[in-house]
């Protein structure tokens, strides 16, 4: 297996795994936020802000998996 | 904050006004959308020969990273050709356009090299000029005789003001200009990334890294100034009291906090860069797919099928949310280093230590 094949195999798999984890995390976070908003509609604004911050932190993990091959591209493909 | 007459316009009324204006111009907006799509696929067509020498559809419209790409091409064949297809913009078109069989690089190599190396920086400067035009446009506005433009701008400014003060409290007033301009710059860049023939500089790590460094220095400068160096250091150690807590704080918590200090701008930069670059690549890939499909049915078609249409709307959403998240997290980081605010409304509630 040459380098390109290895990357072509590993990159989507790793990205998929990272996305899976983030999806679980996002599902939990957004679900809990929705529940809280449903219980206390008057606090919806504050909950939404906190939810967006948390979601940003969670999805950053997938983004790291997405861009790490791009950043390490020069080293990988030499 | 708002001028006297406009004061009566509530947020809901302002939203209804904007919606009504949008409804009035929907024909224009639809025409613009069709134009966008046609220009998008037609320019991709013009830049890109449909098939390469071997008869395969070429997947890369444009490989932005000159040096890396060049090296790979020399020894690795066309391995990196498909790494980052993006929508073409004015500069890449100018670089690839052939007049009498000559590209710009043959005629003026220095200019071509400059355009290639500073492609995204040129767009960043252009976008900064666009936002500067707004500032010059506001010079003639006066609170005594407000017009429609003033009402619109005041809604935006007050939105920013409420947004910043909802996070930082009333003392956040003096941070409004920084975070508002940060938001505007990132948002305009993201939006220009959607418009055909333009691109946004936020899809480059250089730009997002610079913005994140701005936030890093701004936040820590104000953290040091507002709380003083000693309190800042004490906060970094987890606000210890007593000898044992101090030892634990200096030995364990301080290094972790120090790493956290530098990880924050890094994560800011990578998040924005990854999102916007992913969005551009997604649009580029689907645009190329549309062109390939069109050539399958009609080999000499001048335009492709605009398959990237759904992703333009997704880009609108992602661009706005990411601009918001970048600004919001900058404010949260500032909130973390600022000294804790005494709650004056409830008779000086004891300051909560730590976070």
Coordinates of C-alpha atoms in Angstrom, one line a residue:
Chain A
X1 CA 0.0 0.0 0.0
X2 CA 1.6 3.3 -1.0
X3 CA 1.2 6.5 0.9
X4 CA -1.6 8.0 -1.2
X5 CA -3.7 4.8 -0.8
X6 CA -3.1 4.8 3.0
X7 CA -4.2 8.4 3.3
X8 CA -7.2 7.8 1.0
X9 CA -8.3 5.0 3.3
X10 CA -7.4 6.6 6.7
X11 CA -8.7 10.1 6.1
X12 CA -12.4 9.5 5.5
X13 CA -12.4 6.8 8.2
X14 CA -10.8 9.0 10.8
X15 CA -13.0 12.0 9.8
X16 CA -16.1 9.8 10.0
X17 CA -15.2 8.6 13.5
X18 CA -14.6 12.2 14.6
X19 CA -17.9 13.3 13.1
X20 CA -19.6 10.4 14.8
X21 CA -18.3 11.4 18.2
X22 CA -19.2 15.1 17.6
X23 CA -22.7 14.1 16.4
X24 CA -23.3 12.3 19.7
X25 CA -22.0 15.2 21.7
X26 CA -24.0 17.7 19.7
X27 CA -27.1 15.6 19.9
X28 CA -26.9 15.5 23.7
X29 CA -26.0 19.2 24.0
X30 CA -28.7 20.6 21.7
X31 CA -31.2 18.1 23.1
X32 CA -30.6 19.3 26.6
X33 CA -30.7 22.9 25.5
X34 CA -34.0 22.4 23.7
X35 CA -35.5 20.7 26.8
X36 CA -34.3 23.6 29.0
X37 CA -35.8 26.1 26.6
X38 CA -39.1 24.2 26.6
X39 CA -39.2 24.3 30.3
X40 CA -38.1 28.0 30.7
X41 CA -39.0 29.8 27.5
X42 CA -38.1 33.2 29.2
X43 CA -34.5 32.1 29.5
X44 CA -34.3 30.9 25.9
X45 CA -31.9 33.7 24.8
X46 CA -29.3 32.8 27.5
X47 CA -29.6 29.1 26.9
X48 CA -29.2 29.6 23.2
X49 CA -26.0 31.6 23.6
X50 CA -24.6 28.9 25.9
X51 CA -25.7 26.2 23.5
X52 CA -24.0 27.9 20.5
X53 CA -20.7 28.2 22.5
X54 CA -20.8 24.6 23.5
X55 CA -21.7 23.5 20.0
X56 CA -18.8 25.5 18.6
X57 CA -16.4 23.7 21.0
X58 CA -17.8 20.3 20.0
X59 CA -17.8 20.8 16.3
X60 CA -14.3 22.2 16.5
X61 CA -13.1 18.6 17.1
X62 CA -14.5 17.4 13.8
X63 CA -12.9 20.5 12.1
X64 CA -9.5 19.5 13.5
X65 CA -9.9 16.1 12.0
X66 CA -11.0 17.7 8.7
X67 CA -8.0 20.1 8.4
X68 CA -5.2 18.2 9.9
X69 CA -4.4 16.4 6.6
X70 CA -4.5 19.7 4.8
X71 CA -2.0 21.2 7.2
X72 CA 0.3 18.2 7.2
X73 CA -0.2 17.7 3.4
X74 CA 3.3 18.9 2.5
X75 CA 4.9 16.4 4.9
X76 CA 2.6 13.5 4.0
X77 CA 3.0 13.6 0.3
X78 CA 6.8 14.2 0.1
Chain B
X1 CA -28.1 55.4 21.6
X2 CA -30.8 55.7 19.0
X3 CA -31.9 59.1 17.7
X4 CA -35.2 60.5 18.9
X5 CA -37.5 59.7 16.1
X6 CA -36.2 56.3 15.4
X7 CA -36.4 55.4 19.1
X8 CA -40.1 54.5 18.6
X9 CA -39.1 51.7 16.2
X10 CA -39.0 48.5 18.2
X11 CA -36.9 45.5 17.2
X12 CA -39.9 43.6 15.9
X13 CA -41.0 46.6 13.8
X14 CA -37.5 46.9 12.4
X15 CA -37.5 43.2 11.5
X16 CA -40.9 43.6 9.7
X17 CA -39.5 46.7 7.9
X18 CA -36.5 44.7 6.7
X19 CA -38.7 41.8 5.7
X20 CA -41.0 44.1 3.7
X21 CA -38.0 45.6 1.9
X22 CA -36.8 42.1 1.1
X23 CA -40.2 41.2 -0.3
X24 CA -40.3 44.3 -2.5
X25 CA -36.9 43.4 -4.0
X26 CA -37.5 39.7 -4.4
X27 CA -37.6 39.8 -8.2
X28 CA -34.2 41.5 -8.1
X29 CA -32.9 39.0 -5.6
X30 CA -34.1 36.1 -7.8
X31 CA -32.4 37.6 -10.8
X32 CA -29.2 38.0 -8.8
X33 CA -29.3 34.4 -7.7
X34 CA -29.7 33.1 -11.3
X35 CA -26.9 35.4 -12.4
X36 CA -24.7 34.1 -9.5
X37 CA -25.3 30.5 -10.5
X38 CA -24.6 31.2 -14.2
X39 CA -21.5 33.2 -13.5
X40 CA -20.3 30.6 -11.1
X41 CA -20.6 27.7 -13.5
X42 CA -19.6 29.7 -16.5
X43 CA -16.4 31.0 -15.0
X44 CA -15.5 27.5 -13.7
X45 CA -16.0 26.4 -17.3
X46 CA -13.8 29.2 -18.7
X47 CA -11.0 28.6 -16.3
X48 CA -11.0 24.9 -16.6
X49 CA -10.6 22.8 -19.7
X50 CA -13.3 20.2 -19.4
X51 CA -11.1 17.2 -19.8
X52 CA -7.4 16.7 -19.5
X53 CA -5.2 15.0 -21.9
X54 CA -6.3 11.5 -20.8
X55 CA -10.0 12.3 -21.2
X56 CA -10.8 12.4 -17.5
X57 CA -12.8 15.2 -16.1
X58 CA -10.5 17.6 -14.3
X59 CA -11.5 17.9 -10.7
X60 CA -9.4 20.7 -9.5
X61 CA -10.5 24.2 -10.5
X62 CA -7.8 25.9 -8.6
X63 CA -5.1 24.8 -6.2
X64 CA -4.4 27.7 -4.0
X65 CA -1.3 26.7 -2.3
X66 CA 1.4 27.4 -4.8
X67 CA 4.5 26.2 -3.1
X68 CA 3.2 22.9 -1.6
X69 CA 1.3 22.2 -4.7
X70 CA 4.2 22.8 -7.0
X71 CA 6.5 20.5 -5.1
X72 CA 4.0 17.7 -5.0
X73 CA 3.4 18.1 -8.7
X74 CA 7.0 17.8 -9.5
X75 CA 7.6 14.4 -7.9
X76 CA 4.1 13.0 -7.2
X77 CA 2.3 13.5 -10.5
X78 CA -1.3 14.8 -10.1
X79 CA -1.8 13.4 -6.6
X80 CA -2.5 16.7 -5.0
X81 CA -4.5 18.0 -8.0
X82 CA -7.8 17.2 -6.3
X83 CA -6.9 18.4 -2.8
X84 CA -8.8 21.7 -2.7
X85 CA -11.0 22.6 -5.6
X86 CA -12.5 26.0 -5.0
X87 CA -14.7 28.3 -6.9
X88 CA -12.7 30.5 -9.3
X89 CA -12.3 34.2 -8.6
X90 CA -11.2 37.2 -10.6
X91 CA -7.6 36.7 -9.9
X92 CA -7.4 33.0 -10.8
X93 CA -9.4 33.7 -13.9
X94 CA -6.9 36.5 -14.8
X95 CA -4.1 34.1 -14.2
X96 CA -5.5 31.3 -16.4
X97 CA -7.1 33.3 -19.1
X98 CA -5.3 33.0 -22.5
X99 CA -5.2 36.0 -24.9
X100 CA -3.6 35.0 -28.2
X101 CA -2.4 31.8 -26.6
X102 CA -0.5 33.7 -23.9
X103 CA -1.3 33.7 -20.2
X104 CA -0.6 36.7 -17.9
X105 CA 2.5 34.8 -16.6
X106 CA 4.0 34.8 -20.1
X107 CA 3.4 38.6 -20.6
X108 CA 4.2 39.9 -17.1
X109 CA 5.7 37.2 -14.8
X110 CA 6.2 39.6 -11.9
X111 CA 2.6 40.7 -11.8
X112 CA 1.4 37.2 -12.2
X113 CA 3.5 36.0 -9.3
X114 CA 2.4 38.9 -7.1
X115 CA -1.3 38.1 -7.9
X116 CA -0.8 34.5 -7.2
X117 CA 1.1 35.0 -3.9
X118 CA -1.2 37.7 -2.5
X119 CA -4.5 36.5 -4.0
X120 CA -6.3 36.3 -0.7
X121 CA -4.6 39.3 0.8
X122 CA -5.8 41.4 -2.1
X123 CA -9.4 40.3 -1.4
X124 CA -9.0 41.0 2.3
X125 CA -7.8 44.6 1.6
X126 CA -10.7 45.0 -0.9
X127 CA -13.2 43.9 1.7
X128 CA -11.7 46.2 4.3
X129 CA -12.1 49.0 1.8
X130 CA -15.8 48.0 1.3
X131 CA -16.4 48.2 5.0
X132 CA -14.5 51.5 5.2
X133 CA -16.9 52.9 2.6
X134 CA -19.7 52.3 5.1
X135 CA -17.8 54.4 7.7
X136 CA -17.3 57.3 5.2
X137 CA -21.0 57.0 4.4
X138 CA -21.9 57.5 8.0
X139 CA -20.0 60.8 8.3
X140 CA -22.9 62.8 7.0
X141 CA -25.5 61.1 9.3
X142 CA -26.8 63.3 12.1
X143 CA -29.1 62.5 15.0
X144 CA -31.1 65.6 14.3
X145 CA -32.4 64.5 10.9
X146 CA -32.3 60.7 10.7
X147 CA -33.0 58.9 7.4
X148 CA -33.7 55.4 6.4
X149 CA -30.0 54.6 6.2
X150 CA -29.4 55.9 9.7
X151 CA -32.3 53.9 11.1
X152 CA -30.9 50.7 9.5
X153 CA -27.4 51.4 10.8
X154 CA -28.7 52.2 14.2
X155 CA -30.5 48.9 14.4
X156 CA -27.2 47.1 13.5
X157 CA -25.2 49.1 16.0
X158 CA -27.7 48.6 18.8
X159 CA -27.8 44.9 18.0
X160 CA -24.0 44.8 18.5
X161 CA -24.3 46.8 21.6
X162 CA -26.9 44.5 23.1
X163 CA -24.9 41.5 22.0
X164 CA -21.7 42.6 23.7
X165 CA -23.2 43.9 26.8
X166 CA -25.3 40.8 27.3
X167 CA -22.1 38.8 27.6
X168 CA -19.7 41.3 29.3
X169 CA -22.2 43.4 31.3
X170 CA -22.5 47.1 31.3
X171 CA -18.7 47.6 31.4
X172 CA -18.5 45.8 28.0
X173 CA -19.4 49.2 26.3
X174 CA -15.8 50.0 25.5
X175 CA -15.2 46.6 23.8
X176 CA -18.1 47.0 21.4
X177 CA -16.1 48.7 18.6
X178 CA -13.5 45.9 18.5
X179 CA -15.8 43.0 18.5
X180 CA -18.3 44.6 16.1
X181 CA -15.5 45.3 13.6
X182 CA -14.2 41.8 14.1
X183 CA -17.6 40.4 13.4
X184 CA -18.2 42.7 10.4
X185 CA -14.8 41.8 8.8
X186 CA -15.3 38.1 9.2
X187 CA -18.9 38.2 8.1
X188 CA -18.1 40.3 5.0
X189 CA -15.3 37.9 4.1
X190 CA -17.5 34.9 4.5
X191 CA -20.2 36.5 2.4
X192 CA -17.7 37.5 -0.3
X193 CA -16.7 33.9 -0.4
X194 CA -20.1 33.1 -1.7
X195 CA -20.4 35.8 -4.4
X196 CA -19.0 34.5 -7.7
X197 CA -15.8 36.1 -9.0
X198 CA -14.9 37.0 -5.4
X199 CA -13.5 35.1 -2.6
X200 CA -13.1 35.6 1.1
X201 CA -9.8 35.7 2.9
X202 CA -11.2 33.7 5.9
X203 CA -10.6 30.4 4.0
X204 CA -6.9 30.9 4.6
X205 CA -5.1 30.0 7.8
X206 CA -3.0 33.1 7.5
X207 CA -6.0 35.4 7.8
X208 CA -7.8 33.5 10.6
X209 CA -4.5 33.1 12.5
X210 CA -4.0 36.9 12.3
X211 CA -7.5 37.6 13.6
X212 CA -7.0 35.1 16.4
X213 CA -3.7 36.7 17.3
X214 CA -5.5 40.1 17.4
X215 CA -8.0 38.6 19.8
X216 CA -5.2 37.0 21.9
X217 CA -3.3 40.3 22.4
X218 CA -6.4 42.4 22.9
X219 CA -7.9 40.0 25.5
X220 CA -4.7 39.6 27.5
X221 CA -3.8 43.3 27.2
X222 CA -7.2 44.3 28.7
X223 CA -7.0 41.4 31.2
X224 CA -3.6 42.8 32.4
X225 CA -4.7 46.4 32.4
X226 CA -8.1 45.9 34.1
X227 CA -7.0 43.5 36.9
X228 CA -3.3 44.4 37.2
X229 CA -0.4 42.0 36.7
X230 CA -0.5 40.4 40.2
X231 CA -4.2 39.7 40.1
X232 CA -3.8 38.3 36.6
X233 CA -1.1 35.9 37.8
X234 CA -3.2 35.0 40.8
X235 CA -6.2 34.3 38.6
X236 CA -4.0 32.1 36.4
X237 CA -3.1 30.1 39.5
X238 CA -6.8 29.5 40.3
X239 CA -7.1 32.3 42.9
X240 CA -5.4 30.3 45.7
X241 CA -5.5 31.1 49.4
X242 CA -3.1 29.6 51.9
X243 CA 0.3 28.0 51.4
X244 CA -0.9 24.6 50.2
X245 CA -3.3 26.1 47.6
X246 CA -0.5 28.4 46.4
X247 CA 1.9 25.5 45.9
X248 CA -0.7 23.5 44.0
X249 CA -1.7 26.6 42.0
X250 CA 1.8 27.5 40.9
X251 CA 3.0 24.0 40.2
X252 CA -0.2 22.4 38.7
X253 CA -2.8 25.0 37.7
X254 CA -0.5 27.7 36.3
X255 CA 1.1 25.6 33.5
X256 CA -2.3 24.2 32.5
X257 CA -3.8 27.7 32.4
X258 CA -0.7 28.9 30.4
X259 CA -1.3 26.2 27.8
X260 CA -4.9 27.1 27.7
X261 CA -4.0 30.7 27.1
X262 CA -2.2 29.8 23.9
X263 CA -4.7 27.0 22.9
X264 CA -7.6 29.5 22.8
X265 CA -6.4 31.6 19.8
X266 CA -5.2 28.4 18.0
X267 CA -8.6 26.8 18.3
X268 CA -10.3 30.1 17.2
X269 CA -8.1 30.2 14.1
X270 CA -8.5 26.6 13.2
X271 CA -12.3 26.5 13.7
X272 CA -13.0 29.5 11.4
X273 CA -10.4 28.3 8.8
X274 CA -11.7 24.7 8.8
X275 CA -15.3 25.7 8.5
X276 CA -14.9 28.3 5.7
X277 CA -12.4 26.2 3.7
X278 CA -14.6 23.2 4.0
X279 CA -17.6 25.2 2.8
X280 CA -15.6 26.6 -0.2
X281 CA -14.3 23.1 -1.1
X282 CA -17.8 21.7 -0.9
X283 CA -19.2 24.3 -3.3
X284 CA -16.3 23.7 -5.6
X285 CA -16.7 20.0 -5.7
X286 CA -20.4 20.2 -6.4
X287 CA -19.9 22.8 -9.1
X288 CA -17.4 20.6 -10.8
X289 CA -19.8 17.6 -10.5
X290 CA -22.5 19.7 -12.2
X291 CA -20.1 20.6 -15.0
X292 CA -19.1 17.0 -15.5
X293 CA -22.7 15.9 -15.6
X294 CA -23.5 18.6 -18.1
X295 CA -20.7 17.5 -20.4
X296 CA -21.9 14.0 -20.1
X297 CA -25.2 15.0 -21.8
X298 CA -24.0 17.9 -23.9
X299 CA -20.3 17.8 -24.5
X300 CA -19.9 21.5 -25.6
X301 CA -22.2 23.1 -23.0
X302 CA -21.2 26.6 -22.1
X303 CA -22.5 26.3 -18.5
X304 CA -22.9 23.5 -16.0
X305 CA -25.8 22.3 -13.9
X306 CA -25.7 24.5 -10.7
X307 CA -25.6 21.6 -8.3
X308 CA -23.9 23.8 -5.7
X309 CA -27.1 25.8 -5.2
X310 CA -28.1 24.2 -1.8
X311 CA -24.6 24.7 -0.5
X312 CA -24.8 28.5 -1.3
X313 CA -27.6 28.7 1.3
X314 CA -25.6 26.5 3.7
X315 CA -22.7 28.8 3.2
X316 CA -24.8 31.8 4.2
X317 CA -25.8 30.0 7.4
X318 CA -22.3 28.7 8.2
X319 CA -20.6 32.0 7.4
X320 CA -22.9 33.9 9.7
X321 CA -22.8 31.4 12.5
X322 CA -19.0 31.1 12.4
X323 CA -18.6 34.9 12.4
X324 CA -20.9 35.0 15.4
X325 CA -19.0 32.1 17.2
X326 CA -15.6 33.7 16.6
X327 CA -16.8 37.0 18.1
X328 CA -18.7 35.3 20.9
X329 CA -15.8 33.2 21.9
X330 CA -13.5 36.2 21.8
X331 CA -15.9 37.9 24.3
X332 CA -16.0 34.8 26.5
X333 CA -12.2 34.7 26.6
X334 CA -12.2 38.4 27.6
X335 CA -14.8 37.7 30.2
X336 CA -12.5 34.9 31.7
X337 CA -9.5 37.3 32.2
X338 CA -11.4 40.3 33.3
X339 CA -11.8 40.8 37.1
X340 CA -15.2 39.6 38.3
X341 CA -17.9 42.2 38.4
X342 CA -19.6 43.1 41.6
X343 CA -23.3 42.8 41.3
X344 CA -24.5 46.2 42.3
X345 CA -28.2 45.5 42.0
X346 CA -28.2 43.1 44.9
X347 CA -26.2 44.9 47.4
X348 CA -22.6 43.7 46.7
X349 CA -23.0 40.0 46.6
X350 CA -19.7 38.3 47.6
X351 CA -17.4 37.9 44.6
X352 CA -17.4 34.3 43.3
X353 CA -13.9 32.9 43.3
X354 CA -12.6 31.0 40.3
X355 CA -15.0 30.6 37.4

